Amino acid sequence: MKEEIESTILINRQSVEQLKAAGKGLGWDPFIDEYCKGTTKMVHCEIANRGKHRAKILKMDKQVKEYGKLEESYHEESMVRMKEARKSFKEANRKIDAETKKKYDEAAKKPENMEKLRKVVFEKLNLAISETDMEPEYVPEITRAFEDTFKIAKEKGFSGIVDKIDKDIDELIKLRSDKEKNRGREHRSPLVWWKWIMIITIVGLSICALIATATGTGVLGGGFTAVLAVAVCAAGMAVAVTYFILFLIKGGC
């Protein structure tokens, strides 16, 4: 039963590597690695939970117990991974020097900069979404997550997005640990709450990585721009984020 669940669905490895590569310049690659592993375990937890409820309906007591044990096991593993991800995220952010943060903040708060970046991102994102087997009702949720994140960037800069990611990771761990709230399985829209939090976190990560790239971290020589290097980075991020979201929607149901 465990083997069947774990072979059912896996995050696209190429997408994970793309996300890790994007976060590397910020020292976020260990965080992303743990976050994606935790995501996989959460999806396995949801698959086991659905199996348990199917078995209950069919009055298959043995399977109810087996699925129940697997659900709890995957839940515990996911929390270990997510707490480690939270620790890695906080440690990495402490290592970003104040001058670098200031540079990113100033770049993000200029409306013309964010409009340039937004244009490039949505051009690539729209193409990536249109080519995946995603249910249409989820599409406005995804685009809204990006729009909300760009709004934070314009108002509070790079640091505002980082603070939001930090709070959202805490909220995710709290929500998934709360059995009384059914571990965040209630719907807030077409999406359930725990998925929405995971999506806005990964979207925030992608926008932060693009802000860093566009302000001259490694790839560019300096100054905010939306030239080829940023377009290439945005294209890769759009595909990676889209497949991450598709994994959550298809696997976590």
PDB file of C-alpha atoms in Angstrom:
ATOM      1  CA  MET A   1       0.000   0.000   0.000  1.00  0.00           C
ATOM      2  CA  LYS A   2       2.801   2.438   0.915  1.00  0.00           C
ATOM      3  CA  GLU A   3       4.695   1.622  -2.280  1.00  0.00           C
ATOM      4  CA  GLU A   4       1.556   2.217  -4.342  1.00  0.00           C
ATOM      5  CA  ILE A   5       1.013   5.638  -2.789  1.00  0.00           C
ATOM      6  CA  GLU A   6       4.619   6.727  -3.224  1.00  0.00           C
ATOM      7  CA  SER A   7       4.706   5.640  -6.852  1.00  0.00           C
ATOM      8  CA  THR A   8       1.437   7.408  -7.650  1.00  0.00           C
ATOM      9  CA  ILE A   9       2.863  10.891  -8.120  1.00  0.00           C
ATOM     10  CA  LEU A  10       6.163  12.692  -7.698  1.00  0.00           C
ATOM     11  CA  ILE A  11       7.118  16.323  -8.093  1.00  0.00           C
ATOM     12  CA  ASN A  12       8.751  16.817 -11.461  1.00  0.00           C
ATOM     13  CA  ARG A  13      12.481  16.685 -10.619  1.00  0.00           C
ATOM     14  CA  GLN A  14      13.343  19.178 -13.322  1.00  0.00           C
ATOM     15  CA  SER A  15      10.953  21.671 -11.722  1.00  0.00           C
ATOM     16  CA  VAL A  16      12.535  21.167  -8.307  1.00  0.00           C
ATOM     17  CA  GLU A  17      16.027  21.676  -9.704  1.00  0.00           C
ATOM     18  CA  GLN A  18      14.863  24.826 -11.494  1.00  0.00           C
ATOM     19  CA  LEU A  19      13.415  26.196  -8.257  1.00  0.00           C
ATOM     20  CA  LYS A  20      16.597  25.317  -6.345  1.00  0.00           C
ATOM     21  CA  ALA A  21      18.763  26.947  -9.002  1.00  0.00           C
ATOM     22  CA  ALA A  22      16.666  30.106  -8.835  1.00  0.00           C
ATOM     23  CA  GLY A  23      17.006  30.310  -5.069  1.00  0.00           C
ATOM     24  CA  LYS A  24      20.709  29.469  -4.976  1.00  0.00           C
ATOM     25  CA  GLY A  25      21.881  33.067  -5.315  1.00  0.00           C
ATOM     26  CA  LEU A  26      19.884  33.892  -2.189  1.00  0.00           C
ATOM     27  CA  GLY A  27      21.095  30.806  -0.342  1.00  0.00           C
ATOM     28  CA  TRP A  28      17.598  29.346  -0.479  1.00  0.00           C
ATOM     29  CA  ASP A  29      18.358  26.053  -2.241  1.00  0.00           C
ATOM     30  CA  PRO A  30      18.455  23.989   1.037  1.00  0.00           C
ATOM     31  CA  PHE A  31      15.113  25.548   2.004  1.00  0.00           C
ATOM     32  CA  ILE A  32      13.564  24.729  -1.378  1.00  0.00           C
ATOM     33  CA  ASP A  33      14.856  21.163  -1.230  1.00  0.00           C
ATOM     34  CA  GLU A  34      13.244  20.554   2.175  1.00  0.00           C
ATOM     35  CA  TYR A  35      10.082  22.426   1.159  1.00  0.00           C
ATOM     36  CA  CYS A  36       9.584  20.241  -1.911  1.00  0.00           C
ATOM     37  CA  LYS A  37      10.252  17.045   0.079  1.00  0.00           C
ATOM     38  CA  GLY A  38       7.722  18.206   2.655  1.00  0.00           C
ATOM     39  CA  THR A  39       5.241  18.934  -0.126  1.00  0.00           C
ATOM     40  CA  THR A  40       5.620  15.392  -1.469  1.00  0.00           C
ATOM     41  CA  LYS A  41       4.910  13.943   1.971  1.00  0.00           C
ATOM     42  CA  MET A  42       1.847  16.162   2.363  1.00  0.00           C
ATOM     43  CA  VAL A  43       0.468  14.921  -0.940  1.00  0.00           C
ATOM     44  CA  HIS A  44       1.123  11.310   0.116  1.00  0.00           C
ATOM     45  CA  CYS A  45      -0.722  12.119   3.364  1.00  0.00           C
ATOM     46  CA  GLU A  46      -3.726  13.330   1.362  1.00  0.00           C
ATOM     47  CA  ILE A  47      -3.705  10.227  -0.855  1.00  0.00           C
ATOM     48  CA  ALA A  48      -3.714   8.053   2.287  1.00  0.00           C
ATOM     49  CA  ASN A  49      -6.506  10.158   3.795  1.00  0.00           C
ATOM     50  CA  ARG A  50      -8.686   9.634   0.724  1.00  0.00           C
ATOM     51  CA  GLY A  51      -7.934   5.914   0.815  1.00  0.00           C
ATOM     52  CA  LYS A  52      -9.005   5.807   4.454  1.00  0.00           C
ATOM     53  CA  HIS A  53     -12.328   7.483   3.691  1.00  0.00           C
ATOM     54  CA  ARG A  54     -12.990   5.212   0.721  1.00  0.00           C
ATOM     55  CA  ALA A  55     -12.347   2.212   2.967  1.00  0.00           C
ATOM     56  CA  LYS A  56     -14.737   3.620   5.604  1.00  0.00           C
ATOM     57  CA  ILE A  57     -17.521   3.924   3.036  1.00  0.00           C
ATOM     58  CA  LEU A  58     -16.861   0.348   1.916  1.00  0.00           C
ATOM     59  CA  LYS A  59     -16.687  -0.843   5.563  1.00  0.00           C
ATOM     60  CA  MET A  60     -13.182  -2.278   5.081  1.00  0.00           C
ATOM     61  CA  ASP A  61     -11.916  -1.937   8.649  1.00  0.00           C
ATOM     62  CA  LYS A  62      -8.445  -3.391   8.038  1.00  0.00           C
ATOM     63  CA  GLN A  63      -7.786  -0.959   5.194  1.00  0.00           C
ATOM     64  CA  VAL A  64      -9.127   1.940   7.280  1.00  0.00           C
ATOM     65  CA  LYS A  65      -6.471   1.213   9.913  1.00  0.00           C
ATOM     66  CA  GLU A  66      -3.700   0.721   7.371  1.00  0.00           C
ATOM     67  CA  TYR A  67      -4.487   3.924   5.528  1.00  0.00           C
ATOM     68  CA  GLY A  68      -4.869   5.754   8.845  1.00  0.00           C
ATOM     69  CA  LYS A  69      -1.392   4.689   9.977  1.00  0.00           C
ATOM     70  CA  LEU A  70       0.091   5.754   6.662  1.00  0.00           C
ATOM     71  CA  GLU A  71      -1.691   9.100   6.841  1.00  0.00           C
ATOM     72  CA  GLU A  72      -0.216   9.845  10.252  1.00  0.00           C
ATOM     73  CA  SER A  73       3.230   8.633   9.217  1.00  0.00           C
ATOM     74  CA  TYR A  74       3.287  10.859   6.132  1.00  0.00           C
ATOM     75  CA  HIS A  75       1.923  13.780   8.152  1.00  0.00           C
ATOM     76  CA  GLU A  76       4.708  13.458  10.732  1.00  0.00           C
ATOM     77  CA  GLU A  77       7.344  13.215   7.998  1.00  0.00           C
ATOM     78  CA  SER A  78       5.932  16.271   6.239  1.00  0.00           C
ATOM     79  CA  MET A  79       6.069  18.316   9.443  1.00  0.00           C
ATOM     80  CA  VAL A  80       9.700  17.343  10.048  1.00  0.00           C
ATOM     81  CA  ARG A  81      10.557  18.476   6.514  1.00  0.00           C
ATOM     82  CA  MET A  82       8.587  21.714   6.770  1.00  0.00           C
ATOM     83  CA  LYS A  83      10.112  22.647  10.121  1.00  0.00           C
ATOM     84  CA  GLU A  84      13.541  22.019   8.654  1.00  0.00           C
ATOM     85  CA  ALA A  85      12.570  24.148   5.646  1.00  0.00           C
ATOM     86  CA  ARG A  86      11.496  26.960   7.980  1.00  0.00           C
ATOM     87  CA  LYS A  87      14.812  26.756   9.829  1.00  0.00           C
ATOM     88  CA  SER A  88      16.801  26.833   6.561  1.00  0.00           C
ATOM     89  CA  PHE A  89      14.791  29.804   5.286  1.00  0.00           C
ATOM     90  CA  LYS A  90      15.405  31.856   8.427  1.00  0.00           C
ATOM     91  CA  GLU A  91      19.113  31.012   8.466  1.00  0.00           C
ATOM     92  CA  ALA A  92      19.560  31.911   4.791  1.00  0.00           C
ATOM     93  CA  ASN A  93      17.806  35.258   5.217  1.00  0.00           C
ATOM     94  CA  ARG A  94      20.004  36.188   8.166  1.00  0.00           C
ATOM     95  CA  LYS A  95      22.999  35.788   5.847  1.00  0.00           C
ATOM     96  CA  ILE A  96      21.745  38.261   3.224  1.00  0.00           C
ATOM     97  CA  ASP A  97      23.562  41.489   4.093  1.00  0.00           C
ATOM     98  CA  ALA A  98      21.649  44.707   4.744  1.00  0.00           C
ATOM     99  CA  GLU A  99      23.085  46.498   1.702  1.00  0.00           C
ATOM    100  CA  THR A 100      21.925  43.730  -0.650  1.00  0.00           C
ATOM    101  CA  LYS A 101      18.424  43.731   0.871  1.00  0.00           C
ATOM    102  CA  LYS A 102      18.291  47.509   0.505  1.00  0.00           C
ATOM    103  CA  LYS A 103      19.249  47.246  -3.166  1.00  0.00           C
ATOM    104  CA  TYR A 104      16.528  44.647  -3.802  1.00  0.00           C
ATOM    105  CA  ASP A 105      13.950  46.692  -1.878  1.00  0.00           C
ATOM    106  CA  GLU A 106      14.700  49.878  -3.770  1.00  0.00           C
ATOM    107  CA  ALA A 107      14.500  48.086  -7.116  1.00  0.00           C
ATOM    108  CA  ALA A 108      11.201  46.378  -6.246  1.00  0.00           C
ATOM    109  CA  LYS A 109       9.535  49.562  -5.016  1.00  0.00           C
ATOM    110  CA  LYS A 110      10.006  51.347  -8.343  1.00  0.00           C
ATOM    111  CA  PRO A 111       6.714  50.863 -10.237  1.00  0.00           C
ATOM    112  CA  GLU A 112       8.401  50.823 -13.643  1.00  0.00           C
ATOM    113  CA  ASN A 113      10.682  47.974 -12.530  1.00  0.00           C
ATOM    114  CA  MET A 114       7.864  45.798 -11.282  1.00  0.00           C
ATOM    115  CA  GLU A 115       5.820  46.510 -14.385  1.00  0.00           C
ATOM    116  CA  LYS A 116       8.725  45.327 -16.556  1.00  0.00           C
ATOM    117  CA  LEU A 117       9.095  42.180 -14.482  1.00  0.00           C
ATOM    118  CA  ARG A 118       5.356  41.582 -14.326  1.00  0.00           C
ATOM    119  CA  LYS A 119       5.075  41.779 -18.111  1.00  0.00           C
ATOM    120  CA  VAL A 120       7.844  39.217 -18.619  1.00  0.00           C
ATOM    121  CA  VAL A 121       6.522  36.880 -15.912  1.00  0.00           C
ATOM    122  CA  PHE A 122       2.919  36.817 -17.155  1.00  0.00           C
ATOM    123  CA  GLU A 123       4.023  36.317 -20.733  1.00  0.00           C
ATOM    124  CA  LYS A 124       5.895  33.161 -19.689  1.00  0.00           C
ATOM    125  CA  LEU A 125       3.400  32.085 -17.015  1.00  0.00           C
ATOM    126  CA  ASN A 126       0.373  32.296 -19.293  1.00  0.00           C
ATOM    127  CA  LEU A 127       2.120  30.153 -21.879  1.00  0.00           C
ATOM    128  CA  ALA A 128       3.161  27.556 -19.276  1.00  0.00           C
ATOM    129  CA  ILE A 129      -0.348  27.316 -17.784  1.00  0.00           C
ATOM    130  CA  SER A 130      -2.036  27.109 -21.191  1.00  0.00           C
ATOM    131  CA  GLU A 131       0.062  24.062 -22.083  1.00  0.00           C
ATOM    132  CA  THR A 132      -0.671  22.049 -18.924  1.00  0.00           C
ATOM    133  CA  ASP A 133      -3.683  19.916 -18.029  1.00  0.00           C
ATOM    134  CA  MET A 134      -4.887  22.278 -15.301  1.00  0.00           C
ATOM    135  CA  GLU A 135      -8.593  22.662 -14.609  1.00  0.00           C
ATOM    136  CA  PRO A 136      -9.723  26.137 -15.809  1.00  0.00           C
ATOM    137  CA  GLU A 137     -11.231  27.087 -12.436  1.00  0.00           C
ATOM    138  CA  TYR A 138      -7.773  27.083 -10.836  1.00  0.00           C
ATOM    139  CA  VAL A 139      -6.226  29.498 -13.328  1.00  0.00           C
ATOM    140  CA  PRO A 140      -7.599  32.737 -11.768  1.00  0.00           C
ATOM    141  CA  GLU A 141      -6.266  31.569  -8.391  1.00  0.00           C
ATOM    142  CA  ILE A 142      -2.754  31.174  -9.780  1.00  0.00           C
ATOM    143  CA  THR A 143      -2.722  34.523 -11.551  1.00  0.00           C
ATOM    144  CA  ARG A 144      -4.124  36.171  -8.427  1.00  0.00           C
ATOM    145  CA  ALA A 145      -1.262  34.739  -6.357  1.00  0.00           C
ATOM    146  CA  PHE A 146       1.224  36.399  -8.709  1.00  0.00           C
ATOM    147  CA  GLU A 147      -0.692  39.700  -8.781  1.00  0.00           C
ATOM    148  CA  ASP A 148      -0.890  39.783  -4.968  1.00  0.00           C
ATOM    149  CA  THR A 149       2.848  39.130  -4.717  1.00  0.00           C
ATOM    150  CA  PHE A 150       3.703  41.903  -7.177  1.00  0.00           C
ATOM    151  CA  LYS A 151       1.529  44.247  -5.117  1.00  0.00           C
ATOM    152  CA  ILE A 152       3.508  43.376  -1.972  1.00  0.00           C
ATOM    153  CA  ALA A 153       6.764  43.981  -3.860  1.00  0.00           C
ATOM    154  CA  LYS A 154       5.635  47.443  -4.989  1.00  0.00           C
ATOM    155  CA  GLU A 155       4.488  48.431  -1.487  1.00  0.00           C
ATOM    156  CA  LYS A 156       7.029  46.716   0.777  1.00  0.00           C
ATOM    157  CA  GLY A 157       9.829  45.636  -1.530  1.00  0.00           C
ATOM    158  CA  PHE A 158      11.774  42.379  -1.590  1.00  0.00           C
ATOM    159  CA  SER A 159      11.773  42.296   2.232  1.00  0.00           C
ATOM    160  CA  GLY A 160       7.971  42.437   2.281  1.00  0.00           C
ATOM    161  CA  ILE A 161       7.750  39.248   0.215  1.00  0.00           C
ATOM    162  CA  VAL A 162      10.360  37.531   2.400  1.00  0.00           C
ATOM    163  CA  ASP A 163       8.390  38.438   5.542  1.00  0.00           C
ATOM    164  CA  LYS A 164       5.209  37.098   3.921  1.00  0.00           C
ATOM    165  CA  ILE A 165       6.901  33.799   3.015  1.00  0.00           C
ATOM    166  CA  ASP A 166       8.182  33.479   6.582  1.00  0.00           C
ATOM    167  CA  LYS A 167       4.694  34.013   8.032  1.00  0.00           C
ATOM    168  CA  ASP A 168       3.080  31.690   5.495  1.00  0.00           C
ATOM    169  CA  ILE A 169       5.439  28.819   6.355  1.00  0.00           C
ATOM    170  CA  ASP A 170       4.532  29.255  10.032  1.00  0.00           C
ATOM    171  CA  GLU A 171       0.832  29.339   9.112  1.00  0.00           C
ATOM    172  CA  LEU A 172       1.144  26.213   6.974  1.00  0.00           C
ATOM    173  CA  ILE A 173       2.792  24.231   9.776  1.00  0.00           C
ATOM    174  CA  LYS A 174       0.173  25.452  12.261  1.00  0.00           C
ATOM    175  CA  LEU A 175      -2.727  24.659   9.926  1.00  0.00           C
ATOM    176  CA  ARG A 176      -1.499  21.192   8.947  1.00  0.00           C
ATOM    177  CA  SER A 177      -0.931  20.374  12.630  1.00  0.00           C
ATOM    178  CA  ASP A 178      -4.482  21.295  13.605  1.00  0.00           C
ATOM    179  CA  LYS A 179      -6.783  18.263  13.397  1.00  0.00           C
ATOM    180  CA  GLU A 180      -9.760  20.320  14.575  1.00  0.00           C
ATOM    181  CA  LYS A 181      -9.427  22.424  11.404  1.00  0.00           C
ATOM    182  CA  ASN A 182      -9.057  19.245   9.363  1.00  0.00           C
ATOM    183  CA  ARG A 183      -5.446  20.146   8.543  1.00  0.00           C
ATOM    184  CA  GLY A 184      -6.466  22.981   6.250  1.00  0.00           C
ATOM    185  CA  ARG A 185      -8.646  20.869   3.951  1.00  0.00           C
ATOM    186  CA  GLU A 186     -11.532  23.373   3.962  1.00  0.00           C
ATOM    187  CA  HIS A 187     -12.065  25.248   0.716  1.00  0.00           C
ATOM    188  CA  ARG A 188     -11.256  28.952   0.495  1.00  0.00           C
ATOM    189  CA  SER A 189     -12.121  28.911  -3.243  1.00  0.00           C
ATOM    190  CA  PRO A 190     -11.590  26.076  -5.705  1.00  0.00           C
ATOM    191  CA  LEU A 191      -8.407  25.551  -3.682  1.00  0.00           C
ATOM    192  CA  VAL A 192      -8.261  24.272  -0.102  1.00  0.00           C
ATOM    193  CA  TRP A 193      -6.419  26.434   2.422  1.00  0.00           C
ATOM    194  CA  TRP A 194      -3.218  24.418   2.795  1.00  0.00           C
ATOM    195  CA  LYS A 195      -2.675  24.370  -0.976  1.00  0.00           C
ATOM    196  CA  TRP A 196      -3.290  28.097  -1.291  1.00  0.00           C
ATOM    197  CA  ILE A 197      -0.644  28.808   1.341  1.00  0.00           C
ATOM    198  CA  MET A 198       1.859  26.538  -0.404  1.00  0.00           C
ATOM    199  CA  ILE A 199       1.178  28.177  -3.758  1.00  0.00           C
ATOM    200  CA  ILE A 200       1.613  31.754  -2.534  1.00  0.00           C
ATOM    201  CA  THR A 201       4.845  30.684  -0.817  1.00  0.00           C
ATOM    202  CA  ILE A 202       6.352  29.218  -3.981  1.00  0.00           C
ATOM    203  CA  VAL A 203       5.130  32.211  -6.010  1.00  0.00           C
ATOM    204  CA  GLY A 204       6.777  34.561  -3.504  1.00  0.00           C
ATOM    205  CA  LEU A 205      10.001  32.613  -3.810  1.00  0.00           C
ATOM    206  CA  SER A 206       9.939  32.883  -7.606  1.00  0.00           C
ATOM    207  CA  ILE A 207       9.337  36.649  -7.597  1.00  0.00           C
ATOM    208  CA  CYS A 208      12.128  37.194  -5.046  1.00  0.00           C
ATOM    209  CA  ALA A 209      14.524  35.166  -7.189  1.00  0.00           C
ATOM    210  CA  LEU A 210      13.610  37.194 -10.261  1.00  0.00           C
ATOM    211  CA  ILE A 211      14.046  40.493  -8.397  1.00  0.00           C
ATOM    212  CA  ALA A 212      17.515  39.325  -7.349  1.00  0.00           C
ATOM    213  CA  THR A 213      18.372  38.287 -10.905  1.00  0.00           C
ATOM    214  CA  ALA A 214      17.047  41.514 -12.381  1.00  0.00           C
ATOM    215  CA  THR A 215      19.055  43.691 -10.002  1.00  0.00           C
ATOM    216  CA  GLY A 216      22.302  42.135 -11.075  1.00  0.00           C
ATOM    217  CA  THR A 217      22.900  39.102  -8.869  1.00  0.00           C
ATOM    218  CA  GLY A 218      25.324  36.921 -10.745  1.00  0.00           C
ATOM    219  CA  VAL A 219      23.592  36.828 -14.110  1.00  0.00           C
ATOM    220  CA  LEU A 220      23.495  40.559 -14.899  1.00  0.00           C
ATOM    221  CA  GLY A 221      26.135  43.188 -14.452  1.00  0.00           C
ATOM    222  CA  GLY A 222      24.034  45.589 -12.455  1.00  0.00           C
ATOM    223  CA  GLY A 223      20.958  47.777 -12.749  1.00  0.00           C
ATOM    224  CA  PHE A 224      17.379  46.578 -13.003  1.00  0.00           C
ATOM    225  CA  THR A 225      16.509  45.213 -16.416  1.00  0.00           C
ATOM    226  CA  ALA A 226      14.241  42.722 -18.127  1.00  0.00           C
ATOM    227  CA  VAL A 227      16.601  41.609 -20.874  1.00  0.00           C
ATOM    228  CA  LEU A 228      17.322  38.103 -22.161  1.00  0.00           C
ATOM    229  CA  ALA A 229      18.791  36.693 -18.921  1.00  0.00           C
ATOM    230  CA  VAL A 230      15.701  37.672 -16.942  1.00  0.00           C
ATOM    231  CA  ALA A 231      13.382  36.408 -19.673  1.00  0.00           C
ATOM    232  CA  VAL A 232      15.158  33.044 -19.657  1.00  0.00           C
ATOM    233  CA  CYS A 233      14.979  32.886 -15.844  1.00  0.00           C
ATOM    234  CA  ALA A 234      11.292  33.870 -15.919  1.00  0.00           C
ATOM    235  CA  ALA A 235      10.522  31.185 -18.500  1.00  0.00           C
ATOM    236  CA  GLY A 236      12.167  28.493 -16.386  1.00  0.00           C
ATOM    237  CA  MET A 237      10.478  29.721 -13.207  1.00  0.00           C
ATOM    238  CA  ALA A 238       7.059  29.855 -14.882  1.00  0.00           C
ATOM    239  CA  VAL A 239       7.335  26.219 -15.959  1.00  0.00           C
ATOM    240  CA  ALA A 240       8.708  25.104 -12.575  1.00  0.00           C
ATOM    241  CA  VAL A 241       6.022  26.918 -10.565  1.00  0.00           C
ATOM    242  CA  THR A 242       3.250  25.710 -12.894  1.00  0.00           C
ATOM    243  CA  TYR A 243       4.300  22.066 -12.523  1.00  0.00           C
ATOM    244  CA  PHE A 244       4.678  22.455  -8.755  1.00  0.00           C
ATOM    245  CA  ILE A 245       1.111  23.796  -8.592  1.00  0.00           C
ATOM    246  CA  LEU A 246      -0.156  21.085 -10.926  1.00  0.00           C
ATOM    247  CA  PHE A 247       1.425  18.475  -8.631  1.00  0.00           C
ATOM    248  CA  LEU A 248      -0.419  19.965  -5.646  1.00  0.00           C
ATOM    249  CA  ILE A 249      -3.756  20.118  -7.459  1.00  0.00           C
ATOM    250  CA  LYS A 250      -3.596  16.659  -9.037  1.00  0.00           C
ATOM    251  CA  GLY A 251      -2.004  14.853  -6.113  1.00  0.00           C
ATOM    252  CA  GLY A 252      -3.410  16.656  -3.111  1.00  0.00           C
ATOM    253  CA  CYS A 253      -6.917  16.954  -4.608  1.00  0.00           C
TER     254      CYS A 253
END
